[in-house]
mmCIF file of C-alpha atoms in Angstrom:
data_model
loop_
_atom_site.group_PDB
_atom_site.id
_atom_site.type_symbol
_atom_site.label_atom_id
_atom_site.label_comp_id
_atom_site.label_asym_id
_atom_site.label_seq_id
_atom_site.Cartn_x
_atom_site.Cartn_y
_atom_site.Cartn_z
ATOM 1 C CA UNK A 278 -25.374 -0.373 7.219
ATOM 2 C CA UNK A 279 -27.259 -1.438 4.107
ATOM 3 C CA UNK A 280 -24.901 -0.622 0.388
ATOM 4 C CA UNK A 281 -25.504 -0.743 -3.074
ATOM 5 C CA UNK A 282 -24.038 -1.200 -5.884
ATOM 6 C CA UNK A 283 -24.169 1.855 -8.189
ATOM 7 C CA UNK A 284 -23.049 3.130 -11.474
ATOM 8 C CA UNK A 285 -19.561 5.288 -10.960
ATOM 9 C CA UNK A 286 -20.957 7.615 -13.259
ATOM 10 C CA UNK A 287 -23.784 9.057 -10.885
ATOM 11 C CA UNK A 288 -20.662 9.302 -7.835
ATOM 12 C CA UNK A 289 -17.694 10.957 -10.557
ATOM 13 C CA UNK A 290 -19.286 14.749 -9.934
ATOM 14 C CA UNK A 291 -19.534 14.368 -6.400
ATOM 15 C CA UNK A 292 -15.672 13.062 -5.586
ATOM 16 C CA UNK A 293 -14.236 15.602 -4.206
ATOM 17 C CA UNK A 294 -10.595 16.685 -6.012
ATOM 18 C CA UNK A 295 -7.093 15.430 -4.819
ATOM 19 C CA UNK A 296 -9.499 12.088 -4.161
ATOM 20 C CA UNK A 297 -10.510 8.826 -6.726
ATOM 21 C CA UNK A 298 -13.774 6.513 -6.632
ATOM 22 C CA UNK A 299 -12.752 3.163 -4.233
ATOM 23 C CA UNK A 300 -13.739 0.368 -6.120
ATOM 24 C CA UNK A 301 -13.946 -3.195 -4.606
ATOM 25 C CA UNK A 302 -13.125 -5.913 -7.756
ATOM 26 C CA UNK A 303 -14.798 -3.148 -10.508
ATOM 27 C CA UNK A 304 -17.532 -2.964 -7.914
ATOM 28 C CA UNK A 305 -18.781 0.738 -6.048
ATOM 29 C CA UNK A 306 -20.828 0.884 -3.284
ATOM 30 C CA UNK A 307 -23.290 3.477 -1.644
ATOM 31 C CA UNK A 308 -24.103 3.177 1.809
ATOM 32 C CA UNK A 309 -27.054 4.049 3.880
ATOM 33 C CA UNK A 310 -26.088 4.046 6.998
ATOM 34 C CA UNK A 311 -27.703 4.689 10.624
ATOM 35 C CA UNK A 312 -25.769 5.633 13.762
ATOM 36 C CA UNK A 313 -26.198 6.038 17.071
ATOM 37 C CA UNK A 314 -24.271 8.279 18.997
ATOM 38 C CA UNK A 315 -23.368 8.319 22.865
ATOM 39 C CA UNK A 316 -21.715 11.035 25.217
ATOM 40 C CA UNK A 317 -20.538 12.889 21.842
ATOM 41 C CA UNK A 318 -18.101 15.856 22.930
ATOM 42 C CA UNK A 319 -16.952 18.810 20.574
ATOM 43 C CA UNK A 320 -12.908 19.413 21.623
ATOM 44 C CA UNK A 321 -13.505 17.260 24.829
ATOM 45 C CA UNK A 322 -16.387 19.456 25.630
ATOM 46 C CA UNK A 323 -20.036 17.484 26.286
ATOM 47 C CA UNK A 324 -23.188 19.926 24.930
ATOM 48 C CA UNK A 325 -26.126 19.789 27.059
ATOM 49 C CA UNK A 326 -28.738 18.081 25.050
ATOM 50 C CA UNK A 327 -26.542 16.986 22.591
ATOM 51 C CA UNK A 328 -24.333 14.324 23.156
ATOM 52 C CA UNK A 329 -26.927 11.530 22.201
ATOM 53 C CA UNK A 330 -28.515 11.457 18.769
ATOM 54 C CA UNK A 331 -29.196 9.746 15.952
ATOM 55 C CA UNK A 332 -27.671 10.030 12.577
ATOM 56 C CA UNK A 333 -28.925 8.461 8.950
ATOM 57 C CA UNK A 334 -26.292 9.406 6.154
ATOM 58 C CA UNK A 335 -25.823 8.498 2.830
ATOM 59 C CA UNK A 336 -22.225 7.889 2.074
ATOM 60 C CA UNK A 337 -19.850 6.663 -0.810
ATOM 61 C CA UNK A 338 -15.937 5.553 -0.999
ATOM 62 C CA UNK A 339 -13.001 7.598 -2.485
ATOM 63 C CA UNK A 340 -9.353 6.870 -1.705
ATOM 64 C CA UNK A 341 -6.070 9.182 -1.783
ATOM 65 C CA UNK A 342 -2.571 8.934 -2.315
ATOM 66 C CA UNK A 343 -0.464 10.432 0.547
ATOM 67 C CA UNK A 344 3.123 10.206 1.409
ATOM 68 C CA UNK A 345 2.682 7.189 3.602
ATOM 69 C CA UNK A 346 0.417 5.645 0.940
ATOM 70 C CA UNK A 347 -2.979 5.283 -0.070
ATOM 71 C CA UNK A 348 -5.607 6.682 2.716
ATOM 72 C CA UNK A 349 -9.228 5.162 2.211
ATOM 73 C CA UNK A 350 -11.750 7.163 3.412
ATOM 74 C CA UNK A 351 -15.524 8.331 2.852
ATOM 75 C CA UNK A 352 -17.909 10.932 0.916
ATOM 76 C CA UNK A 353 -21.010 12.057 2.670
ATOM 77 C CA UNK A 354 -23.753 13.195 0.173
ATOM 78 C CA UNK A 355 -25.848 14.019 3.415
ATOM 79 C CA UNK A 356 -26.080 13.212 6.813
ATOM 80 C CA UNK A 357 -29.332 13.985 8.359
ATOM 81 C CA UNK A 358 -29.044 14.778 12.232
ATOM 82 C CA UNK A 359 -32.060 15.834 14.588
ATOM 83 C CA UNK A 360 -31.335 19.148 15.866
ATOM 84 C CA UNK A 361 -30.070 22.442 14.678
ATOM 85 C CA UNK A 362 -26.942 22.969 16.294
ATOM 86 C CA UNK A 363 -25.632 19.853 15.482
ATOM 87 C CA UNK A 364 -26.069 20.401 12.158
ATOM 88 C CA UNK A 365 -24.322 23.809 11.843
ATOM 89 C CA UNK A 366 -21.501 22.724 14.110
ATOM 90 C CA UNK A 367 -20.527 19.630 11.685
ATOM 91 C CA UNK A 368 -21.309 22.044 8.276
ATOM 92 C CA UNK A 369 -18.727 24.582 9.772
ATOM 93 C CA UNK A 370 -16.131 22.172 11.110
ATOM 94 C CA UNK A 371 -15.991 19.831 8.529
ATOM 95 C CA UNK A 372 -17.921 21.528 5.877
ATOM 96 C CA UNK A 373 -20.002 18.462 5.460
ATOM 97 C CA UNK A 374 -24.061 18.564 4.203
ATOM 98 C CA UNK A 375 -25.834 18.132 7.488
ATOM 99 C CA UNK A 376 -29.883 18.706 7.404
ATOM 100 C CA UNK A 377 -31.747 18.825 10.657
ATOM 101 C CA UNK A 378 -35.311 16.682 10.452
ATOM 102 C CA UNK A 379 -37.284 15.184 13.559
ATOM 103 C CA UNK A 380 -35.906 11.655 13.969
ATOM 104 C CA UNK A 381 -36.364 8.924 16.076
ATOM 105 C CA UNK A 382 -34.778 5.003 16.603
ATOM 106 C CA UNK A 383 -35.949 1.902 17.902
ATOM 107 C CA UNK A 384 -33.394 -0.991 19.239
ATOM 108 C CA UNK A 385 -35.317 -4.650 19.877
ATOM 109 C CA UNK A 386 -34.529 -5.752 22.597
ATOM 110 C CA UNK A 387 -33.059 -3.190 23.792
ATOM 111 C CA UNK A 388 -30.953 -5.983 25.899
ATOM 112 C CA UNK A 389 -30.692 -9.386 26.361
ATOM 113 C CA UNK A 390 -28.292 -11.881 25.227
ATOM 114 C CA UNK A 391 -25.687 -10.693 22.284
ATOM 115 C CA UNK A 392 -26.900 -14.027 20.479
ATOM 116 C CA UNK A 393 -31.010 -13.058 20.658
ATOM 117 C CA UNK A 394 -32.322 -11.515 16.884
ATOM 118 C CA UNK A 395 -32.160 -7.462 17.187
ATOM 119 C CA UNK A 396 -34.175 -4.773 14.948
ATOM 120 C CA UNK A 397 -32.384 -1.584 14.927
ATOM 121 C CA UNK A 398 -34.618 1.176 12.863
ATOM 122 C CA UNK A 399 -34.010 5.021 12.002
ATOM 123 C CA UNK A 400 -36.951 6.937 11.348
ATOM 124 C CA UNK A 401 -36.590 10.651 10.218
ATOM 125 C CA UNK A 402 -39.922 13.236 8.726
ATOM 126 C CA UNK A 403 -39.096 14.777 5.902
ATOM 127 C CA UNK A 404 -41.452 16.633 3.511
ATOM 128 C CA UNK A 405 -44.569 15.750 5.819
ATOM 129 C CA UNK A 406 -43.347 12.188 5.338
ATOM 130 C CA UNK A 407 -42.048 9.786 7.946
ATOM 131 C CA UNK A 408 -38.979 7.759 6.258
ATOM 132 C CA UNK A 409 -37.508 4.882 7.971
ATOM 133 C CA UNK A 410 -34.423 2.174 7.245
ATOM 134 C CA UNK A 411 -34.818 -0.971 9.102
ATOM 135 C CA UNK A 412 -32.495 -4.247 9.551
ATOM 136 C CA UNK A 413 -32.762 -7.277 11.603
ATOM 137 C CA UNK A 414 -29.699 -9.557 12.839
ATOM 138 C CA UNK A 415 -29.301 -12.154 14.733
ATOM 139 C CA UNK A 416 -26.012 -14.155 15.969
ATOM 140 C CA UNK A 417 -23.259 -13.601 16.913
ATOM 141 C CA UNK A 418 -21.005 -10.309 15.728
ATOM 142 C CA UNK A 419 -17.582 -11.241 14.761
ATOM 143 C CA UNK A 420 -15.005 -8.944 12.879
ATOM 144 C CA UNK A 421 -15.431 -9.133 8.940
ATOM 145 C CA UNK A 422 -13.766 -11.684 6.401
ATOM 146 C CA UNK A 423 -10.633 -10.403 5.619
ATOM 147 C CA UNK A 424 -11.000 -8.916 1.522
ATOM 148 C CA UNK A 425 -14.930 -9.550 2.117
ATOM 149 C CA UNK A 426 -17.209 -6.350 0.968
ATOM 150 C CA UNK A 427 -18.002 -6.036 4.686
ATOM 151 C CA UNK A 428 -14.691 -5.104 5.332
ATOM 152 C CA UNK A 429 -14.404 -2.917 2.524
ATOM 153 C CA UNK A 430 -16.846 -1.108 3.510
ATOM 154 C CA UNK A 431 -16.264 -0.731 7.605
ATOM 155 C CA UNK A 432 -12.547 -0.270 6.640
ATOM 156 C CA UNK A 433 -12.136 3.777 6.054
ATOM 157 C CA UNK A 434 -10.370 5.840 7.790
ATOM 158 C CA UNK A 435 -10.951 9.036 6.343
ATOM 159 C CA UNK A 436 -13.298 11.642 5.489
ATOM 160 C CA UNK A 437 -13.793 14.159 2.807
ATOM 161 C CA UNK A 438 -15.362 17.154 1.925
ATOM 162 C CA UNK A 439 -15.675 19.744 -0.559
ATOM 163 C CA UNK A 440 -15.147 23.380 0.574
ATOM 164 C CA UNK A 441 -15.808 27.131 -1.441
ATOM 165 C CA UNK A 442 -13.903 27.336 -4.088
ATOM 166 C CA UNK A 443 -13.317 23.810 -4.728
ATOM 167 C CA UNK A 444 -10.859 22.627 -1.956
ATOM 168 C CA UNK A 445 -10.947 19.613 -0.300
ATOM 169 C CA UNK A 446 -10.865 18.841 3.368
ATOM 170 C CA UNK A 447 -9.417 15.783 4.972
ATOM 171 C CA UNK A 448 -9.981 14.245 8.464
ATOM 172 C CA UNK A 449 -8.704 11.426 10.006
ATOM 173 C CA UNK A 450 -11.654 9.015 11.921
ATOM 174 C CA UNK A 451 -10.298 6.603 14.580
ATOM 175 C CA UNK A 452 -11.882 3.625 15.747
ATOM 176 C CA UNK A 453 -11.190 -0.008 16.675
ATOM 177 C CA UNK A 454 -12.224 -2.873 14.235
ATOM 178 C CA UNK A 455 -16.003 -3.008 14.084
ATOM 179 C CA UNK A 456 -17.666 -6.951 14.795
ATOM 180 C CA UNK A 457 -20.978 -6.962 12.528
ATOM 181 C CA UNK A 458 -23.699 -9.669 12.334
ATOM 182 C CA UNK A 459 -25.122 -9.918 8.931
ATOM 183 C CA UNK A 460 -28.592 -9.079 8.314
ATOM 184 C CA UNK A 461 -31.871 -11.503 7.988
ATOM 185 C CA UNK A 462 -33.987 -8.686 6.977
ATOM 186 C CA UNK A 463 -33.733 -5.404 5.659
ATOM 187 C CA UNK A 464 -35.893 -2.027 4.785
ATOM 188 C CA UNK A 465 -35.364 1.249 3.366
ATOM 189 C CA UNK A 466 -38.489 3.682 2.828
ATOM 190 C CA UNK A 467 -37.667 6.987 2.100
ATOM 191 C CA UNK A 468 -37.594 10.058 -0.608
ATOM 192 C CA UNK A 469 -34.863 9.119 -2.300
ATOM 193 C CA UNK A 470 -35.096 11.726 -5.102
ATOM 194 C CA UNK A 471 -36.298 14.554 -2.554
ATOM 195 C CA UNK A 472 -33.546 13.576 -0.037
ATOM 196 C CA UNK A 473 -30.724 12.968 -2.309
ATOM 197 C CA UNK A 474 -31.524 13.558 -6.002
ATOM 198 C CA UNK A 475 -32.776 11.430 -8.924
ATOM 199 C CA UNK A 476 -30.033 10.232 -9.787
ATOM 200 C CA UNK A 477 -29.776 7.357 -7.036
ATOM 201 C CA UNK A 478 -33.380 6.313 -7.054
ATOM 202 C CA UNK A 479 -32.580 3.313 -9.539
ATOM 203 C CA UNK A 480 -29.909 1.965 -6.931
ATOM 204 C CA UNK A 481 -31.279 2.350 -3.505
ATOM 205 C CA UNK A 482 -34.585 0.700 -4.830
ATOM 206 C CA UNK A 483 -32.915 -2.439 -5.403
ATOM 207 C CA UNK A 484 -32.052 -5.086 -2.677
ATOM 208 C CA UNK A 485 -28.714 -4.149 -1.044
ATOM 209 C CA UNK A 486 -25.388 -6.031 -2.211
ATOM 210 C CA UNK A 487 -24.296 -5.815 2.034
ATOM 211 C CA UNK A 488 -26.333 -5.273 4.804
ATOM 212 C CA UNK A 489 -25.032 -5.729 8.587
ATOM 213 C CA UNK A 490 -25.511 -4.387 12.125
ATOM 214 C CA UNK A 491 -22.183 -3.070 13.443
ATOM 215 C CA UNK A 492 -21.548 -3.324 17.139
ATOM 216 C CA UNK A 493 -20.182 0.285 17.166
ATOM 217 C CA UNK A 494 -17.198 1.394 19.330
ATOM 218 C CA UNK A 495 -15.514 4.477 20.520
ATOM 219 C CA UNK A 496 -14.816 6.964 17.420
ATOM 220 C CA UNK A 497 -12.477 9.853 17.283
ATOM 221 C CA UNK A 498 -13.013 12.393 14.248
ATOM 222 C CA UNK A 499 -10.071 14.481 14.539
ATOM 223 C CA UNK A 500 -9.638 17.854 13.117
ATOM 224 C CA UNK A 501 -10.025 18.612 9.068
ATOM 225 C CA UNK A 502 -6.794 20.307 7.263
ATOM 226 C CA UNK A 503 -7.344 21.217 3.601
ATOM 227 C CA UNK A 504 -5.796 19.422 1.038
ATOM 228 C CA UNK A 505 -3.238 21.176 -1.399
ATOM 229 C CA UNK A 506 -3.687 21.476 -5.079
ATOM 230 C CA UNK A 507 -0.029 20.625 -7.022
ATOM 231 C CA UNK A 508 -0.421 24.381 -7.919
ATOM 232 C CA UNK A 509 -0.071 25.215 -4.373
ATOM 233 C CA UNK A 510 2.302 23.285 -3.064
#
């Protein structure tokens, strides 16, 4: 997970309504993020050939006020999956902006000791160029520093997304705690203006404010239910 500090200005058209910009101390952060997913199942059901893939996104931080108080969650600008049906399944259940592109991931070692220095990279093609994000960690993982940006940023709960016509859906994500090891070294190579507009080049060519390797965990991502305008309720 490798963020950045950006301007709030380049996120304010993308926050989706009923939702605010989550700031940490005047500070907002865009993440690139690479995951790694493991015997994934759509309503308990397992897809041949498709419950292990990878999955580079580009995500920011909103937050919402709900009757049992402020719900932190996510944006996705775009998540970037390798196959088609994936894709199209997440764009029409959660309305989020999935691309499918040939992708790839190397773990080193792929085991050993939980103390021994890993590489985790995501590579993905994209415009007859191969782009790749790369971080190296070593250490032990252990669960963030409680009000540290690392927690900030693996503490969100929610996700987002803007349908037709304006509306915003809202689905809950479940998951234990994450333990992360903070990076030694980190990379990011990739078309930043083809993938996900001008507009963040400036930021995600800088060093990153946070970059760690999260252990991962079980995840639920339940269904989305739209979120009602004052005019509707």
């Amino acid at each position: 997970m490798l963020s950045f500090e950006i301007d709030p200005k380049v996120l304010s058209p993308l926050v989706p309504a009923g939702t605010e910009l989550d700031d940490r101390q005047g500070r907002t952060f865009v993440s690139v993020v690479g995951f790694l997913f493991l015997d994934t199942r759509v309503f308990g059901a397992a897809i041949p050939w498709h419950r292990d893939f990878e999955e580079v996104n580009l995500r920011f931080y909103v937050r919402r006020k709900a009757s049992d108080g402020w719900r932190r969650g996510v944006v996705f600008v775009k998540e970037i999956v390798p196959r088609i049906a994936i894709a199209w399944t997440a764009r029409t259940l959660y309305g989020e902006n999935y691309v499918a592109l040939p992708m790839r991931h190397r773990i080193e070692p792929e085991t050993g000791s939980a103390t021994a220095p890993r590489t985790v990279s995501y590579s993905w093609r994209f415009r007859g160029r191969e782009n790749r994000m790369e971080l190296s960690a070593d250490g032990n993982a252990v669960e963030p520093a409680e009000g540290s940006d690392v927690e900030f940023i693996t503490e969100h709960y929610w996700g987002y997304a803007r349908r037709r016509g304006g509306r915003t859906t809202e689905y809950h994500v479940e998951h234990p705690r994450w333990r992360v090891c903070t990076a030694t070294a980190t990379e990011l190579d990739c078309d930043v203006a083809g993938l996900y507009g001008s507009q963040f080049v400036a930021f995600l060519k800088t060093p990153p404010a946070s970059a760690f390797l999260a252990d991962g965990s079980n995840v639920t991502v339940f269904r989305g239910t739209p979120i009602l305008s004052r005019e509707e309720r």
